[in-house]
PDB file of C-alpha atoms in Angstrom:
ATOM      1  CA  MET A 769      -7.694   8.351  -4.867  1.00 43.00           C
ATOM      2  CA  ALA A 770      -9.565   9.181  -7.749  1.00 54.00           C
ATOM      3  CA  VAL A 771     -13.765   9.373  -8.622  1.00 57.00           C
ATOM      4  CA  TYR A 772     -14.483   6.847 -10.937  1.00 72.00           C
ATOM      5  CA  THR A 773     -18.186   5.810  -9.825  1.00 81.00           C
ATOM      6  CA  HIS A 774     -20.619   8.372  -9.342  1.00 86.00           C
ATOM      7  CA  ILE A 775     -22.984   8.048  -6.253  1.00 91.00           C
ATOM      8  CA  ASP A 776     -25.937  10.497  -6.213  1.00 90.00           C
ATOM      9  CA  GLU A 777     -28.291  11.741  -3.162  1.00 90.00           C
ATOM     10  CA  ASN A 778     -30.972   8.961  -2.636  1.00 92.00           C
ATOM     11  CA  SER A 779     -28.197   6.282  -2.946  1.00 93.00           C
ATOM     12  CA  LEU A 780     -26.219   7.656  -0.218  1.00 94.00           C
ATOM     13  CA  SER A 781     -28.694   8.368   2.111  1.00 93.00           C
ATOM     14  CA  LEU A 782     -30.144   4.838   1.134  1.00 94.00           C
ATOM     15  CA  PHE A 783     -26.257   3.523   1.769  1.00 96.00           C
ATOM     16  CA  LEU A 784     -25.999   5.358   4.998  1.00 96.00           C
ATOM     17  CA  GLU A 785     -29.576   3.356   6.660  1.00 95.00           C
ATOM     18  CA  ARG A 786     -27.465   0.804   7.345  1.00 96.00           C
ATOM     19  CA  TYR A 787     -25.185   2.288   9.611  1.00 96.00           C
ATOM     20  CA  ASP A 788     -25.528   4.298  13.437  1.00 93.00           C
ATOM     21  CA  ILE A 789     -23.429   7.386  12.017  1.00 94.00           C
ATOM     22  CA  GLY A 790     -26.383  10.004  11.380  1.00 91.00           C
ATOM     23  CA  SER A 791     -27.142  12.227   8.557  1.00 90.00           C
ATOM     24  CA  PRO A 792     -25.473  13.458   5.552  1.00 93.00           C
ATOM     25  CA  THR A 793     -24.315  17.148   5.664  1.00 93.00           C
ATOM     26  CA  SER A 794     -21.201  16.772   3.164  1.00 94.00           C
ATOM     27  CA  PHE A 795     -20.621  15.199   0.706  1.00 94.00           C
ATOM     28  CA  LYS A 796     -17.755  15.844  -2.044  1.00 93.00           C
ATOM     29  CA  GLY A 797     -14.906  13.637  -4.402  1.00 89.00           C
ATOM     30  CA  ILE A 798     -11.280  13.773  -3.009  1.00 85.00           C
ATOM     31  CA  ALA A 799      -9.848  14.287  -7.263  1.00 70.00           C
ATOM     32  CA  GLU A 800      -6.017  12.837  -5.407  1.00 62.00           C
ATOM     33  CA  GLY A 801      -4.547   9.738  -7.053  1.00 49.00           C
ATOM     34  CA  VAL A 802      -5.460   6.956 -10.069  1.00 54.00           C
ATOM     35  CA  GLU A 803      -6.545   3.342  -7.840  1.00 71.00           C
ATOM     36  CA  ASN A 804     -10.023   3.907  -6.200  1.00 83.00           C
ATOM     37  CA  SER A 805     -13.366   6.303  -5.728  1.00 87.00           C
ATOM     38  CA  ASN A 806     -12.850   8.348  -2.750  1.00 89.00           C
ATOM     39  CA  TYR A 807     -15.420  10.876  -0.820  1.00 93.00           C
ATOM     40  CA  PHE A 808     -14.938  13.156   1.964  1.00 94.00           C
ATOM     41  CA  LEU A 809     -18.335  12.486   4.248  1.00 96.00           C
ATOM     42  CA  GLU A 810     -19.379  14.391   6.940  1.00 96.00           C
ATOM     43  CA  THR A 811     -22.924  14.140   9.451  1.00 95.00           C
ATOM     44  CA  THR A 812     -23.674  14.623  12.198  1.00 89.00           C
ATOM     45  CA  ASN A 813     -26.806  12.632  14.809  1.00 77.00           C
ATOM     46  CA  ASN A 814     -29.334  13.980  16.633  1.00 67.00           C
ATOM     47  CA  ALA A 815     -27.219  15.695  19.339  1.00 66.00           C
ATOM     48  CA  LYS A 816     -26.104  17.953  15.863  1.00 71.00           C
ATOM     49  CA  LYS A 817     -22.862  16.810  17.083  1.00 77.00           C
ATOM     50  CA  ALA A 818     -20.422  16.746  13.702  1.00 84.00           C
ATOM     51  CA  ALA A 819     -18.188  13.438  12.643  1.00 92.00           C
ATOM     52  CA  ARG A 820     -16.169  12.865   8.969  1.00 95.00           C
ATOM     53  CA  TYR A 821     -15.116   9.831   7.277  1.00 96.00           C
ATOM     54  CA  ILE A 822     -13.746   8.623   3.850  1.00 95.00           C
ATOM     55  CA  LEU A 823     -16.602   6.522   1.340  1.00 95.00           C
ATOM     56  CA  THR A 824     -14.193   4.091  -0.726  1.00 93.00           C
ATOM     57  CA  ILE A 825     -15.138   2.662  -3.298  1.00 92.00           C
ATOM     58  CA  TYR A 826     -13.001  -0.012  -4.942  1.00 90.00           C
ATOM     59  CA  GLU A 827     -11.581  -0.106  -8.500  1.00 83.00           C
ATOM     60  CA  LYS A 828      -9.832  -1.711 -11.318  1.00 70.00           C
ATOM     61  CA  ARG A 829      -6.930  -3.519  -9.341  1.00 63.00           C
ATOM     62  CA  ALA A 830      -8.597  -4.233  -6.152  1.00 73.00           C
ATOM     63  CA  ASN A 831      -9.143  -7.728  -5.842  1.00 84.00           C
ATOM     64  CA  PRO A 832     -12.813  -8.465  -3.487  1.00 89.00           C
ATOM     65  CA  ALA A 833     -11.711 -11.371  -2.192  1.00 92.00           C
ATOM     66  CA  ASP A 834      -8.183  -8.684  -0.205  1.00 94.00           C
ATOM     67  CA  LEU A 835     -11.011  -6.411   0.960  1.00 95.00           C
ATOM     68  CA  PRO A 836     -11.023  -8.509   4.455  1.00 96.00           C
ATOM     69  CA  TYR A 837      -7.335  -8.700   4.868  1.00 97.00           C
ATOM     70  CA  PHE A 838      -6.493  -4.656   3.783  1.00 96.00           C
ATOM     71  CA  LEU A 839      -9.502  -3.512   6.467  1.00 96.00           C
ATOM     72  CA  ALA A 840      -7.837  -6.586   9.110  1.00 97.00           C
ATOM     73  CA  ILE A 841      -4.565  -4.081   8.799  1.00 98.00           C
ATOM     74  CA  MET A 842      -6.178  -0.802   9.843  1.00 97.00           C
ATOM     75  CA  GLU A 843      -8.029  -2.236  12.499  1.00 96.00           C
ATOM     76  CA  HIS A 844      -4.931  -3.879  13.294  1.00 97.00           C
ATOM     77  CA  LEU A 845      -2.718  -0.361  13.633  1.00 97.00           C
ATOM     78  CA  ALA A 846      -5.269   2.147  14.800  1.00 94.00           C
ATOM     79  CA  THR A 847      -6.063  -0.225  17.795  1.00 92.00           C
ATOM     80  CA  GLN A 848      -2.438  -0.535  17.923  1.00 92.00           C
ATOM     81  CA  SER A 849      -2.365   4.440  18.262  1.00 89.00           C
ATOM     82  CA  LEU A 850      -0.307   4.215  14.937  1.00 95.00           C
ATOM     83  CA  PRO A 851      -2.135   6.912  13.232  1.00 96.00           C
ATOM     84  CA  SER A 852      -4.247   5.151  10.751  1.00 96.00           C
ATOM     85  CA  PRO A 853      -8.165   5.381   9.927  1.00 96.00           C
ATOM     86  CA  LEU A 854     -10.703   2.518  11.600  1.00 96.00           C
ATOM     87  CA  PRO A 855     -13.298   0.994   9.464  1.00 97.00           C
ATOM     88  CA  ILE A 856     -16.546   1.585  10.731  1.00 97.00           C
ATOM     89  CA  GLN A 857     -19.033  -0.824  10.700  1.00 96.00           C
ATOM     90  CA  ASP A 858     -22.482  -1.318  10.233  1.00 96.00           C
ATOM     91  CA  LYS A 859     -25.308  -1.754  12.256  1.00 96.00           C
ATOM     92  CA  GLU A 860     -24.546  -5.468  11.686  1.00 96.00           C
ATOM     93  CA  ARG A 861     -21.385  -5.031  12.514  1.00 96.00           C
ATOM     94  CA  GLN A 862     -19.866  -4.953   9.448  1.00 96.00           C
ATOM     95  CA  ALA A 863     -16.890  -2.943   8.151  1.00 96.00           C
ATOM     96  CA  LEU A 864     -17.037  -4.468   3.491  1.00 96.00           C
ATOM     97  CA  GLN A 865     -19.810  -2.790   2.512  1.00 96.00           C
ATOM     98  CA  THR A 866     -21.968  -3.018  -1.878  1.00 95.00           C
ATOM     99  CA  LEU A 867     -22.864   0.837  -2.989  1.00 94.00           C
ATOM    100  CA  SER A 868     -23.645   0.685  -7.387  1.00 91.00           C
ATOM    101  CA  ASN A 869     -22.529  -3.307  -7.198  1.00 91.00           C
ATOM    102  CA  LYS A 870     -19.105  -2.082  -5.772  1.00 93.00           C
ATOM    103  CA  PRO A 871     -17.520  -3.131  -2.774  1.00 94.00           C
ATOM    104  CA  ALA A 872     -17.225  -0.369  -0.809  1.00 95.00           C
ATOM    105  CA  CYS A 873     -16.569   1.008   3.133  1.00 96.00           C
ATOM    106  CA  ILE A 874     -16.349   4.381   4.879  1.00 97.00           C
ATOM    107  CA  ILE A 875     -13.635   4.644   7.507  1.00 96.00           C
ATOM    108  CA  SER A 876     -12.321   7.025   9.773  1.00 95.00           C
ATOM    109  CA  PHE A 877     -11.059  10.917   8.699  1.00 95.00           C
ATOM    110  CA  LEU A 878      -7.962  11.452  10.303  1.00 95.00           C
ATOM    111  CA  SER A 879      -6.526  15.247  10.187  1.00 93.00           C
ATOM    112  CA  GLY A 880      -3.462  16.632   8.584  1.00 96.00           C
ATOM    113  CA  VAL A 881      -2.821  17.178   4.675  1.00 95.00           C
ATOM    114  CA  SER A 882      -0.010  15.623   2.850  1.00 95.00           C
ATOM    115  CA  VAL A 883       2.489  17.732   1.313  1.00 96.00           C
ATOM    116  CA  ASP A 884       3.365  17.777  -2.856  1.00 92.00           C
ATOM    117  CA  ASN A 885       8.003  18.808  -1.592  1.00 94.00           C
ATOM    118  CA  PRO A 886       8.927  16.960   1.454  1.00 97.00           C
ATOM    119  CA  ASN A 887      11.656  19.156   3.740  1.00 97.00           C
ATOM    120  CA  THR A 888      13.903  16.482   5.980  1.00 98.00           C
ATOM    121  CA  ASP A 889      12.132  16.487   8.981  1.00 98.00           C
ATOM    122  CA  GLN A 890       9.377  14.866   7.374  1.00 98.00           C
ATOM    123  CA  CYS A 891      11.680  12.230   5.639  1.00 98.00           C
ATOM    124  CA  ALA A 892      12.459  11.669   9.442  1.00 98.00           C
ATOM    125  CA  ALA A 893       9.444  11.059  10.257  1.00 98.00           C
ATOM    126  CA  LEU A 894       8.026   8.843   7.465  1.00 98.00           C
ATOM    127  CA  GLY A 895      11.291   6.809   8.472  1.00 98.00           C
ATOM    128  CA  ALA A 896       9.890   6.769  12.073  1.00 98.00           C
ATOM    129  CA  THR A 897       6.808   5.908  11.815  1.00 98.00           C
ATOM    130  CA  LEU A 898       7.665   3.778   8.496  1.00 98.00           C
ATOM    131  CA  ALA A 899       9.833   1.494  11.359  1.00 98.00           C
ATOM    132  CA  GLN A 900       6.843   1.748  13.943  1.00 98.00           C
ATOM    133  CA  MET A 901       4.012   0.495  11.628  1.00 98.00           C
ATOM    134  CA  HIS A 902       6.666  -2.463  10.757  1.00 98.00           C
ATOM    135  CA  LEU A 903       6.905  -3.567  14.162  1.00 98.00           C
ATOM    136  CA  ALA A 904       3.722  -2.924  15.213  1.00 98.00           C
ATOM    137  CA  LEU A 905       2.587  -5.431  12.346  1.00 98.00           C
ATOM    138  CA  LYS A 906       5.060  -8.359  13.546  1.00 96.00           C
ATOM    139  CA  ASP A 907       2.074 -10.125  15.696  1.00 95.00           C
ATOM    140  CA  PHE A 908      -0.353  -9.489  13.084  1.00 97.00           C
ATOM    141  CA  ASN A 909      -0.791 -13.133  11.385  1.00 94.00           C
ATOM    142  CA  GLN A 910      -2.999 -12.779   7.917  1.00 97.00           C
ATOM    143  CA  LYS A 911      -0.683 -12.800   5.212  1.00 96.00           C
ATOM    144  CA  ARG A 912      -1.130 -11.607   0.911  1.00 97.00           C
ATOM    145  CA  THR A 913       1.256 -12.467  -1.540  1.00 96.00           C
ATOM    146  CA  ASN A 914       2.423  -8.943  -2.945  1.00 96.00           C
ATOM    147  CA  ASP A 915       1.229  -9.925  -6.341  1.00 93.00           C
ATOM    148  CA  LEU A 916       3.231  -6.670  -7.824  1.00 95.00           C
ATOM    149  CA  SER A 917       6.641  -7.903  -7.113  1.00 95.00           C
ATOM    150  CA  VAL A 918       8.944  -9.058  -9.576  1.00 95.00           C
ATOM    151  CA  ASP A 919       6.560 -12.310 -11.088  1.00 92.00           C
ATOM    152  CA  GLY A 920       4.207  -9.925 -11.157  1.00 95.00           C
ATOM    153  CA  TRP A 921       6.174  -7.583 -13.290  1.00 97.00           C
ATOM    154  CA  ASN A 922       6.667  -9.668 -15.984  1.00 95.00           C
ATOM    155  CA  SER A 923       2.704 -10.133 -16.035  1.00 95.00           C
ATOM    156  CA  LEU A 924       2.348  -6.813 -16.364  1.00 96.00           C
ATOM    157  CA  ALA A 925       5.481  -6.144 -18.652  1.00 97.00           C
ATOM    158  CA  ASN A 926       3.691  -8.357 -20.736  1.00 96.00           C
ATOM    159  CA  LYS A 927       0.461  -7.030 -20.869  1.00 96.00           C
ATOM    160  CA  ILE A 928       2.291  -3.365 -22.449  1.00 97.00           C
ATOM    161  CA  ILE A 929       5.762  -4.088 -23.662  1.00 97.00           C
ATOM    162  CA  ASP A 930       4.999  -3.424 -27.530  1.00 97.00           C
ATOM    163  CA  GLN A 931       3.328  -0.393 -27.131  1.00 97.00           C
ATOM    164  CA  ALA A 932       6.614   1.086 -24.699  1.00 97.00           C
ATOM    165  CA  ASP A 933       8.765   2.692 -27.019  1.00 97.00           C
ATOM    166  CA  THR A 934       5.265   5.131 -28.161  1.00 97.00           C
ATOM    167  CA  VAL A 935       6.006   6.496 -24.258  1.00 97.00           C
ATOM    168  CA  HIS A 936       9.900   6.927 -24.647  1.00 97.00           C
ATOM    169  CA  PRO A 937      12.009   5.740 -26.581  1.00 97.00           C
ATOM    170  CA  GLY A 938      14.425   2.505 -25.815  1.00 97.00           C
ATOM    171  CA  LEU A 939      12.149   2.076 -22.968  1.00 98.00           C
ATOM    172  CA  GLN A 940      11.128  -1.117 -24.628  1.00 98.00           C
ATOM    173  CA  LYS A 941      14.883  -2.426 -23.814  1.00 98.00           C
ATOM    174  CA  LEU A 942      15.155  -0.708 -20.555  1.00 98.00           C
ATOM    175  CA  ILE A 943      11.998  -2.614 -19.509  1.00 98.00           C
ATOM    176  CA  ILE A 944      13.335  -6.254 -20.574  1.00 98.00           C
ATOM    177  CA  ASP A 945      17.094  -5.659 -19.098  1.00 98.00           C
ATOM    178  CA  GLU A 946      15.691  -4.793 -16.350  1.00 98.00           C
ATOM    179  CA  LEU A 947      13.084  -7.362 -15.587  1.00 98.00           C
ATOM    180  CA  GLU A 948      16.618 -10.281 -16.068  1.00 98.00           C
ATOM    181  CA  TYR A 949      18.957  -7.671 -14.081  1.00 98.00           C
ATOM    182  CA  LEU A 950      16.271  -8.142 -11.365  1.00 98.00           C
ATOM    183  CA  LYS A 951      14.918 -11.647 -11.417  1.00 97.00           C
ATOM    184  CA  ALA A 952      18.868 -13.098 -11.609  1.00 97.00           C
ATOM    185  CA  ASN A 953      19.434 -10.431  -8.517  1.00 97.00           C
ATOM    186  CA  TRP A 954      16.454 -10.136  -6.142  1.00 98.00           C
ATOM    187  CA  PRO A 955      16.970 -11.216  -2.516  1.00 97.00           C
ATOM    188  CA  THR A 956      14.864 -13.746  -0.901  1.00 93.00           C
ATOM    189  CA  LYS A 957      15.767 -14.306   2.176  1.00 96.00           C
ATOM    190  CA  LEU A 958      16.142 -10.367   3.310  1.00 98.00           C
ATOM    191  CA  PRO A 959      13.312  -9.948   6.521  1.00 98.00           C
ATOM    192  CA  LYS A 960       9.751 -10.350   5.706  1.00 98.00           C
ATOM    193  CA  GLY A 961       6.792  -8.816   7.284  1.00 98.00           C
ATOM    194  CA  THR A 962       3.322  -6.961   6.826  1.00 98.00           C
ATOM    195  CA  ILE A 963       4.369  -3.952   4.327  1.00 98.00           C
ATOM    196  CA  HIS A 964       2.491  -0.857   3.220  1.00 98.00           C
ATOM    197  CA  ALA A 965       3.759  -1.201  -0.844  1.00 98.00           C
ATOM    198  CA  ASP A 966       2.421   2.229  -1.398  1.00 96.00           C
ATOM    199  CA  LEU A 967       3.403   5.348   0.774  1.00 97.00           C
ATOM    200  CA  PHE A 968       4.165   7.868  -1.745  1.00 96.00           C
ATOM    201  CA  PRO A 969       3.902  11.368   0.286  1.00 96.00           C
ATOM    202  CA  ASP A 970      -0.486  12.046  -0.897  1.00 92.00           C
ATOM    203  CA  ASN A 971      -0.418   8.564   0.984  1.00 95.00           C
ATOM    204  CA  ILE A 972       0.410  10.022   4.599  1.00 97.00           C
ATOM    205  CA  LEU A 973      -1.265  13.135   6.954  1.00 97.00           C
ATOM    206  CA  PHE A 974       1.314  15.570   8.256  1.00 98.00           C
ATOM    207  CA  THR A 975       0.499  18.434  11.408  1.00 97.00           C
ATOM    208  CA  GLY A 976       3.127  20.588  10.476  1.00 96.00           C
ATOM    209  CA  ASN A 977       6.228  17.625  10.189  1.00 97.00           C
ATOM    210  CA  GLN A 978       4.222  15.475  12.901  1.00 97.00           C
ATOM    211  CA  ILE A 979       2.178  12.508  11.051  1.00 98.00           C
ATOM    212  CA  THR A 980      -1.264  12.338  11.470  1.00 97.00           C
ATOM    213  CA  GLY A 981      -2.142   9.204   9.228  1.00 97.00           C
ATOM    214  CA  ILE A 982      -1.583   6.516   7.663  1.00 97.00           C
ATOM    215  CA  ILE A 983      -3.563   5.742   4.695  1.00 94.00           C
ATOM    216  CA  ASP A 984      -5.197   3.597   0.998  1.00 91.00           C
ATOM    217  CA  PHE A 985      -3.551   0.176   2.653  1.00 95.00           C
ATOM    218  CA  TYR A 986      -4.549  -1.597  -0.343  1.00 91.00           C
ATOM    219  CA  PHE A 987      -1.150  -2.869  -2.028  1.00 93.00           C
ATOM    220  CA  SER A 988      -0.047  -3.874   1.448  1.00 97.00           C
ATOM    221  CA  CYS A 989       1.051  -7.472   1.808  1.00 97.00           C
ATOM    222  CA  TYR A 990       3.557  -9.710   2.866  1.00 98.00           C
ATOM    223  CA  ASP A 991       6.354  -9.135   1.997  1.00 98.00           C
ATOM    224  CA  ILE A 992      10.252  -8.067   2.522  1.00 98.00           C
ATOM    225  CA  LEU A 993      10.204  -5.271   4.674  1.00 98.00           C
ATOM    226  CA  ALA A 994      13.016  -3.201   4.113  1.00 98.00           C
ATOM    227  CA  TYR A 995      11.029  -3.123   0.383  1.00 98.00           C
ATOM    228  CA  ASP A 996       8.660  -0.811   1.905  1.00 98.00           C
ATOM    229  CA  LEU A 997      11.820   1.372   2.498  1.00 98.00           C
ATOM    230  CA  ALA A 998      12.979   1.191  -1.505  1.00 98.00           C
ATOM    231  CA  VAL A 999       9.223   2.672  -2.012  1.00 98.00           C
ATOM    232  CA  CYS A1000       9.509   5.519   0.340  1.00 98.00           C
ATOM    233  CA  ILE A1001      13.610   6.434  -1.115  1.00 98.00           C
ATOM    234  CA  ASN A1002      11.903   6.530  -4.374  1.00 98.00           C
ATOM    235  CA  SER A1003       8.526   8.890  -3.474  1.00 97.00           C
ATOM    236  CA  TRP A1004       9.577  10.991  -1.221  1.00 98.00           C
ATOM    237  CA  CYS A1005      13.716  11.324  -2.278  1.00 98.00           C
ATOM    238  CA  PHE A1006      13.076  13.162  -5.371  1.00 97.00           C
ATOM    239  CA  ASP A1007      12.139  16.571  -5.713  1.00 95.00           C
ATOM    240  CA  ALA A1008      10.221  18.510  -8.678  1.00 91.00           C
ATOM    241  CA  HIS A1009      12.994  18.158 -11.216  1.00 91.00           C
ATOM    242  CA  HIS A1010      13.738  14.199 -10.618  1.00 91.00           C
ATOM    243  CA  GLN A1011      17.106  15.187  -8.769  1.00 95.00           C
ATOM    244  CA  PHE A1012      17.383  12.607  -5.329  1.00 97.00           C
ATOM    245  CA  GLN A1013      17.705  14.676  -2.381  1.00 97.00           C
ATOM    246  CA  HIS A1014      20.504  12.589  -0.945  1.00 97.00           C
ATOM    247  CA  ALA A1015      19.818  14.582   2.441  1.00 98.00           C
ATOM    248  CA  HIS A1016      15.906  13.287   2.675  1.00 98.00           C
ATOM    249  CA  ALA A1017      17.633   9.682   1.745  1.00 98.00           C
ATOM    250  CA  LYS A1018      20.020  10.158   4.825  1.00 98.00           C
ATOM    251  CA  ARG A1019      17.097  11.365   7.342  1.00 98.00           C
ATOM    252  CA  LEU A1020      14.646   8.139   6.512  1.00 98.00           C
ATOM    253  CA  VAL A1021      16.890   5.815   5.718  1.00 98.00           C
ATOM    254  CA  GLU A1022      18.595   6.836   9.694  1.00 98.00           C
ATOM    255  CA  MET A1023      14.874   7.166  11.054  1.00 98.00           C
ATOM    256  CA  TYR A1024      13.996   3.701  10.320  1.00 98.00           C
ATOM    257  CA  ASP A1025      17.377   2.593  11.320  1.00 98.00           C
ATOM    258  CA  ALA A1026      17.100   4.328  14.915  1.00 98.00           C
ATOM    259  CA  THR A1027      13.467   2.708  15.509  1.00 98.00           C
ATOM    260  CA  ARG A1028      14.336  -1.043  13.142  1.00 98.00           C
ATOM    261  CA  SER A1029      17.909  -1.490  12.873  1.00 98.00           C
ATOM    262  CA  LEU A1030      18.296  -2.742   9.884  1.00 98.00           C
ATOM    263  CA  THR A1031      20.917  -5.609   9.303  1.00 98.00           C
ATOM    264  CA  PRO A1032      23.640  -5.276   7.268  1.00 98.00           C
ATOM    265  CA  GLU A1033      22.006  -6.942   4.584  1.00 98.00           C
ATOM    266  CA  GLU A1034      19.158  -4.827   4.205  1.00 98.00           C
ATOM    267  CA  THR A1035      20.895  -2.072   3.856  1.00 98.00           C
ATOM    268  CA  ASP A1036      23.863  -3.902   1.241  1.00 97.00           C
ATOM    269  CA  MET A1037      20.678  -5.023  -1.115  1.00 98.00           C
ATOM    270  CA  LEU A1038      18.929  -0.957  -0.654  1.00 98.00           C
ATOM    271  CA  PRO A1039      19.731   0.060  -3.917  1.00 98.00           C
ATOM    272  CA  ILE A1040      18.532  -3.311  -6.077  1.00 98.00           C
ATOM    273  CA  LEU A1041      15.176  -2.117  -3.914  1.00 98.00           C
ATOM    274  CA  CYS A1042      15.421   1.129  -5.020  1.00 98.00           C
ATOM    275  CA  ARG A1043      15.457  -0.614  -8.320  1.00 98.00           C
ATOM    276  CA  GLY A1044      12.720  -2.538  -8.515  1.00 98.00           C
ATOM    277  CA  SER A1045      10.381  -0.038  -6.734  1.00 98.00           C
ATOM    278  CA  ALA A1046      10.795   2.579  -9.838  1.00 98.00           C
ATOM    279  CA  LEU A1047      10.715  -0.384 -12.055  1.00 98.00           C
ATOM    280  CA  ARG A1048       7.021  -1.400 -10.038  1.00 98.00           C
ATOM    281  CA  PHE A1049       5.462   2.021 -10.189  1.00 97.00           C
ATOM    282  CA  LEU A1050       7.105   2.687 -13.662  1.00 98.00           C
ATOM    283  CA  LEU A1051       5.217  -0.334 -14.983  1.00 98.00           C
ATOM    284  CA  THR A1052       1.979  -0.389 -13.843  1.00 95.00           C
ATOM    285  CA  ARG A1053       1.958   4.148 -14.219  1.00 95.00           C
ATOM    286  CA  LEU A1054       2.329   2.734 -18.273  1.00 97.00           C
ATOM    287  CA  TYR A1055       0.406   0.333 -17.897  1.00 95.00           C
ATOM    288  CA  ASP A1056      -2.628   2.805 -16.299  1.00 90.00           C
ATOM    289  CA  TRP A1057      -0.942   5.654 -19.194  1.00 94.00           C
ATOM    290  CA  LEU A1058      -1.308   3.470 -22.474  1.00 95.00           C
ATOM    291  CA  ASN A1059      -5.135   2.260 -20.787  1.00 90.00           C
ATOM    292  CA  PRO A1060      -6.979   5.224 -19.619  1.00 83.00           C
ATOM    293  CA  VAL A1061     -10.225   4.735 -17.470  1.00 71.00           C
ATOM    294  CA  THR A1062     -13.033   6.428 -19.068  1.00 66.00           C
ATOM    295  CA  ASP A1063     -14.628   9.639 -17.233  1.00 60.00           C
ATOM    296  CA  ALA A1064     -12.406   9.624 -14.350  1.00 58.00           C
ATOM    297  CA  VAL A1065     -11.822  12.793 -13.310  1.00 53.00           C
ATOM    298  CA  VAL A1066      -7.866  12.352 -12.801  1.00 59.00           C
ATOM    299  CA  ARG A1067      -5.237  11.762 -15.221  1.00 70.00           C
ATOM    300  CA  PRO A1068      -3.031   8.912 -14.466  1.00 79.00           C
ATOM    301  CA  LYS A1069       0.474  10.004 -13.855  1.00 88.00           C
ATOM    302  CA  ASP A1070       3.812   9.657 -15.669  1.00 92.00           C
ATOM    303  CA  PRO A1071       5.274   6.913 -16.459  1.00 95.00           C
ATOM    304  CA  LYS A1072       8.638   8.505 -17.305  1.00 94.00           C
ATOM    305  CA  ASP A1073       9.301   9.959 -14.365  1.00 94.00           C
ATOM    306  CA  TYR A1074      10.318   6.503 -13.175  1.00 97.00           C
ATOM    307  CA  ILE A1075      12.538   5.943 -15.803  1.00 97.00           C
ATOM    308  CA  THR A1076      14.348   8.801 -14.120  1.00 96.00           C
ATOM    309  CA  ARG A1077      14.442   7.551 -11.195  1.00 97.00           C
ATOM    310  CA  LEU A1078      15.309   4.209 -12.690  1.00 98.00           C
ATOM    311  CA  LEU A1079      18.237   5.867 -14.526  1.00 97.00           C
ATOM    312  CA  PHE A1080      19.264   7.019 -11.599  1.00 97.00           C
ATOM    313  CA  HIS A1081      19.542   3.543  -9.049  1.00 98.00           C
ATOM    314  CA  ARG A1082      21.136   1.915 -12.136  1.00 97.00           C
ATOM    315  CA  SER A1083      24.135   3.966 -12.031  1.00 96.00           C
ATOM    316  CA  VAL A1084      25.246   4.248  -7.650  1.00 96.00           C
ATOM    317  CA  LYS A1085      27.304   1.980  -6.665  1.00 93.00           C
ATOM    318  CA  ASP A1086      25.775   1.217  -3.627  1.00 95.00           C
ATOM    319  CA  THR A1087      23.981   1.773  -0.564  1.00 96.00           C
ATOM    320  CA  ALA A1088      26.842   5.066   0.450  1.00 96.00           C
ATOM    321  CA  ASP A1089      25.427   6.760  -2.536  1.00 95.00           C
ATOM    322  CA  TYR A1090      21.966   7.446  -1.192  1.00 95.00           C
ATOM    323  CA  LEU A1091      23.764   8.757   2.462  1.00 91.00           C
ATOM    324  CA  VAL A1092      26.771  11.132   1.704  1.00 86.00           C
TER     325      VAL A1092
END
């Protein structure tokens, strides 16, 4: 989340006339993440009752054709009592809008805060919640291909591979070698379903160790369920110095498995899935690093963090190495 599109007071007032959510009393940009423009919005109605929302303006990689799918996932989860934001419909019962000539949506505000350095209890809560989400989406009948899986990694790498060594010596060879390995070894017969695919700590809200919000579904797709777990291992189980936290991974996987049982094949394939996840975020961060957006509030995230993670996963012999 970040702010690339700036909304003035007049534009906001005209936009909110479409809704029955009251008049704005507070409106400010949220300077986190790198994908979309996000604003905190607070309104009050005639009864002086305050309500809080998030206004998102979709930028960059978001394909407008995919947005109804993402909003449908949020609505599906919210109606099944998972802590997902609910897209707010306007007076004509439409959730997806246009603002500043870009797609936009207002969603409900969820309480809680994201954590920079999750503890083992929070990792355990994440494992259980991730499994609950996968189970809740079993009857979600829409599908979207993961355009940031093996074929997508090759396409993205082709755009930046010639500049990779300017960021880190030897990075070009590392990427090429990893693409070849993953193309030859990527699993094709593991259980699939609708996944989040981007469940970083800043996309989970906590009150204490209890999860109160799952947000930012804009990479969601139909893919290998255990790949979602691999994304979480990469993003939740390394400390600030990029050292792997075995206790975090153990609790994350244990609580996922206690809620939705992993098959033996899923467990065996976790190291390869983790390598794929690490390469995916290395490539997207590298692309953003080499192609910065002018006037963005936040700087792109350092791709070198995921070089460290990828090299760690390449050293892992089997899944037991993660869980000791």
